[in-house]
Short mmCIF file of C-alpha atoms in Angstrom, two decimals:
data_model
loop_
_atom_site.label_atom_id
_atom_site.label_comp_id
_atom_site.label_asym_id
_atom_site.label_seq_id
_atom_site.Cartn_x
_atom_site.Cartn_y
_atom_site.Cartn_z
CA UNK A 26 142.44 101.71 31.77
CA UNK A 27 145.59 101.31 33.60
CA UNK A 28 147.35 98.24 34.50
CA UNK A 29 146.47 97.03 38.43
CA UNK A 30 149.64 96.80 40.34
CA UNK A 31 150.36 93.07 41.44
CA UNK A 32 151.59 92.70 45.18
CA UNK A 33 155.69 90.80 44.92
CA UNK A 34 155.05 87.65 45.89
CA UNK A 35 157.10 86.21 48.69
CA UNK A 36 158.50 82.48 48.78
CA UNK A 37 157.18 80.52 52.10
CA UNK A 38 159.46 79.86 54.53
CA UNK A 39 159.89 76.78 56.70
CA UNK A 40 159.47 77.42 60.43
CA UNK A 41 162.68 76.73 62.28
CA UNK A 42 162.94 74.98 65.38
CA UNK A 43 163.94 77.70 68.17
CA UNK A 44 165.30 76.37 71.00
CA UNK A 45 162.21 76.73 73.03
CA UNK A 46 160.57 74.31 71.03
CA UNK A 47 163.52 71.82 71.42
CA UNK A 48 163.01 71.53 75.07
CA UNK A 49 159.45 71.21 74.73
CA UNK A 50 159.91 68.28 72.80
CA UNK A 51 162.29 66.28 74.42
CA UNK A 52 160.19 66.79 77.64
CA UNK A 53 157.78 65.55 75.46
CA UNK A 54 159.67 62.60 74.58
CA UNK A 55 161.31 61.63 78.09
CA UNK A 56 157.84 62.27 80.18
CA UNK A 57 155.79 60.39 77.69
CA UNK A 58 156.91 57.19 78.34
CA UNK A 59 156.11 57.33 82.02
CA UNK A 60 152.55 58.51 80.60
CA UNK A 61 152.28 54.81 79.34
CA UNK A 62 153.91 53.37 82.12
CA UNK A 63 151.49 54.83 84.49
CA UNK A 64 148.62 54.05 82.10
CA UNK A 65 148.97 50.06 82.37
CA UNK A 66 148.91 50.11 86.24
CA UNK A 67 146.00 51.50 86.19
CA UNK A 68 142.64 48.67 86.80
CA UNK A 69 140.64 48.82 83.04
CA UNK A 70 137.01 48.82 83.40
CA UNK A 71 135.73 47.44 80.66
CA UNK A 72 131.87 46.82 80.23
CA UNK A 73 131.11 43.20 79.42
CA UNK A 74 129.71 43.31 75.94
CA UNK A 75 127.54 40.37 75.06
CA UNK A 76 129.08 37.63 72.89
CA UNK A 77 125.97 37.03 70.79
CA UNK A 78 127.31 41.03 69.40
CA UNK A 79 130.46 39.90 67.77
CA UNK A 80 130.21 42.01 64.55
CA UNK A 81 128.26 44.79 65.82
CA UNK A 82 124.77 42.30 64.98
CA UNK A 83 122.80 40.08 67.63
CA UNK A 84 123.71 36.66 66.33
CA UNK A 85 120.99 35.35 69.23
CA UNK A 86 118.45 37.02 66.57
CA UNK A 87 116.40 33.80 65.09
CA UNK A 88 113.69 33.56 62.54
CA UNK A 89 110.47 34.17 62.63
CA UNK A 90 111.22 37.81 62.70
CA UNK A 91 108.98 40.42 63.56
CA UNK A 92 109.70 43.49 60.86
CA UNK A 93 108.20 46.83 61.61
CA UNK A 94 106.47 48.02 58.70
CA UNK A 95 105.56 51.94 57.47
CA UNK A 96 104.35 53.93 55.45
CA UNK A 97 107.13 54.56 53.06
CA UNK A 98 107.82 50.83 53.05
CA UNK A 99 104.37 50.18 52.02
CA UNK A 100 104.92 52.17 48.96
CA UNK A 101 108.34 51.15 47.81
CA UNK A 102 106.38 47.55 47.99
CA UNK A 103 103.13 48.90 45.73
CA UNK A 104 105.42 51.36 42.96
CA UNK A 105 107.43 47.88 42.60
CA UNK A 106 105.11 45.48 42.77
CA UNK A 107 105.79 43.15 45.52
CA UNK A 108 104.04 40.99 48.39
CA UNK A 109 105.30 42.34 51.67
CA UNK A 110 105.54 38.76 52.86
CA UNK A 111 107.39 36.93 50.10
CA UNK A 112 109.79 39.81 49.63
CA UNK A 113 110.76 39.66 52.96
CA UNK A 114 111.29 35.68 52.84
CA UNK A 115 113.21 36.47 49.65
CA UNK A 116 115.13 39.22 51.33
CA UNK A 117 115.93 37.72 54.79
CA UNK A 118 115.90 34.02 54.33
CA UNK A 119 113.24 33.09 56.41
CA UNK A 120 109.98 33.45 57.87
CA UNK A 121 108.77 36.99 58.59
CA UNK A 122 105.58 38.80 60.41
CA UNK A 123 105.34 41.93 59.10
CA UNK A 124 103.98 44.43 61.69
CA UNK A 125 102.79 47.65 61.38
CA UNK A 126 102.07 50.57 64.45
CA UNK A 127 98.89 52.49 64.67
CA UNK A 128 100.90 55.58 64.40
CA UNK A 129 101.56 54.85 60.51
CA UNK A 130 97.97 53.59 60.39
CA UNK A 131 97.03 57.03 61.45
CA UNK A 132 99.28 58.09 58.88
CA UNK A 133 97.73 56.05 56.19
CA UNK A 134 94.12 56.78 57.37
CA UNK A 135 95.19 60.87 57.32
CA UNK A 136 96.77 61.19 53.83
CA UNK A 137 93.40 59.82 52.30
CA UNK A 138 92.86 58.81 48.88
CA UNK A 139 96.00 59.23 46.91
CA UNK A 140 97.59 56.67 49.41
CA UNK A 141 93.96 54.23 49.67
CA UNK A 142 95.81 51.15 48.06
CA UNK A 143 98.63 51.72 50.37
CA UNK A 144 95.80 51.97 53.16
CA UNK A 145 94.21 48.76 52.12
CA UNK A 146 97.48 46.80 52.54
CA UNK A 147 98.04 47.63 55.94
CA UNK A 148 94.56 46.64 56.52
CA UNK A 149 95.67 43.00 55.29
CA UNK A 150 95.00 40.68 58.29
CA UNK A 151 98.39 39.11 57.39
CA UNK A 152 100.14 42.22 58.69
CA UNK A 153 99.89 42.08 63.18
CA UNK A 154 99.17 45.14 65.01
CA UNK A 155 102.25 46.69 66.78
CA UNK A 156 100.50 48.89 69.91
CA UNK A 157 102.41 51.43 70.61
CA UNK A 158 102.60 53.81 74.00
CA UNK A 159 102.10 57.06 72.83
CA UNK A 160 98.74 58.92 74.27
CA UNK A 161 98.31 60.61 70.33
CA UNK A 162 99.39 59.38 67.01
CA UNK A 163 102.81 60.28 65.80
CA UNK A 164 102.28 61.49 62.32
CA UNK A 165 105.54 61.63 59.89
CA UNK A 166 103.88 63.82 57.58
CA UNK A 167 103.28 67.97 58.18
#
């Protein structure tokens, strides 16, 4: 088989400035700072942001907090062996009322017996009923 004939390569170029672009840029330049000026005359309108958000958290957030509990949450608790409750007061520093929605109670009830020990957790009396609006049950799983 015969060589395959290779293309010459050429070496890049840098663009020049034509003369075009010169004036472009020094109108640029001149009419930009009357873009500023113009800019701080103008009246900012600035919505009022609540103190209490300082670093992007609520800092008017106070314990006992109420921590909305599913399904996968449940699980991570069971596989690793913890007490909702005292990992949260581990976690967070303070008291905590776990909650749970009747949407992931639906949940629970419809994946049946592989997740019954997840099931009977959020059965506990410890963990509050969250109603929620919805007419039906929003169900994560397909």
């Amino acid at each position: 088989m015969g060589k395959a004939k290779k293309t010459p390569k050429f070496a890049v170029m840098k663009k020049l400035p034509s003369s075009k672009m010169l004036k472009k840029h020094k109108e640029e330049v001149i009419n930009g700072k009357k873009k500023d000026l113009e800019k701080e005359k103008l009246p900012r309108n600035v919505p009022y942001v609540s103190s209490a958000l300082f670093f992007n958290y609520n800092t008017a957030l106070g314990p006992p907090y109420r921590v909305l509990v599913d399904t996968n949450f449940i699980n991570f608790s069971i596989q690793n062996k913890l007490d909702l409750e005292t990992a949260m007061r581990n976690c967070l520093y303070a008291i905590c009322k776990p909650c749970i929605t009747d949407c992931v109670m639906a949940e629970l009830e419809k994946l049946g017996q592989n997740y019954r020990v997840a099931l009977r957790v959020a059965k506990d009396p410890n963990l509050r009923d969250f109603p929620v609006l919805t007419k039906e049950p929003m169900l994560m799983t397909a």
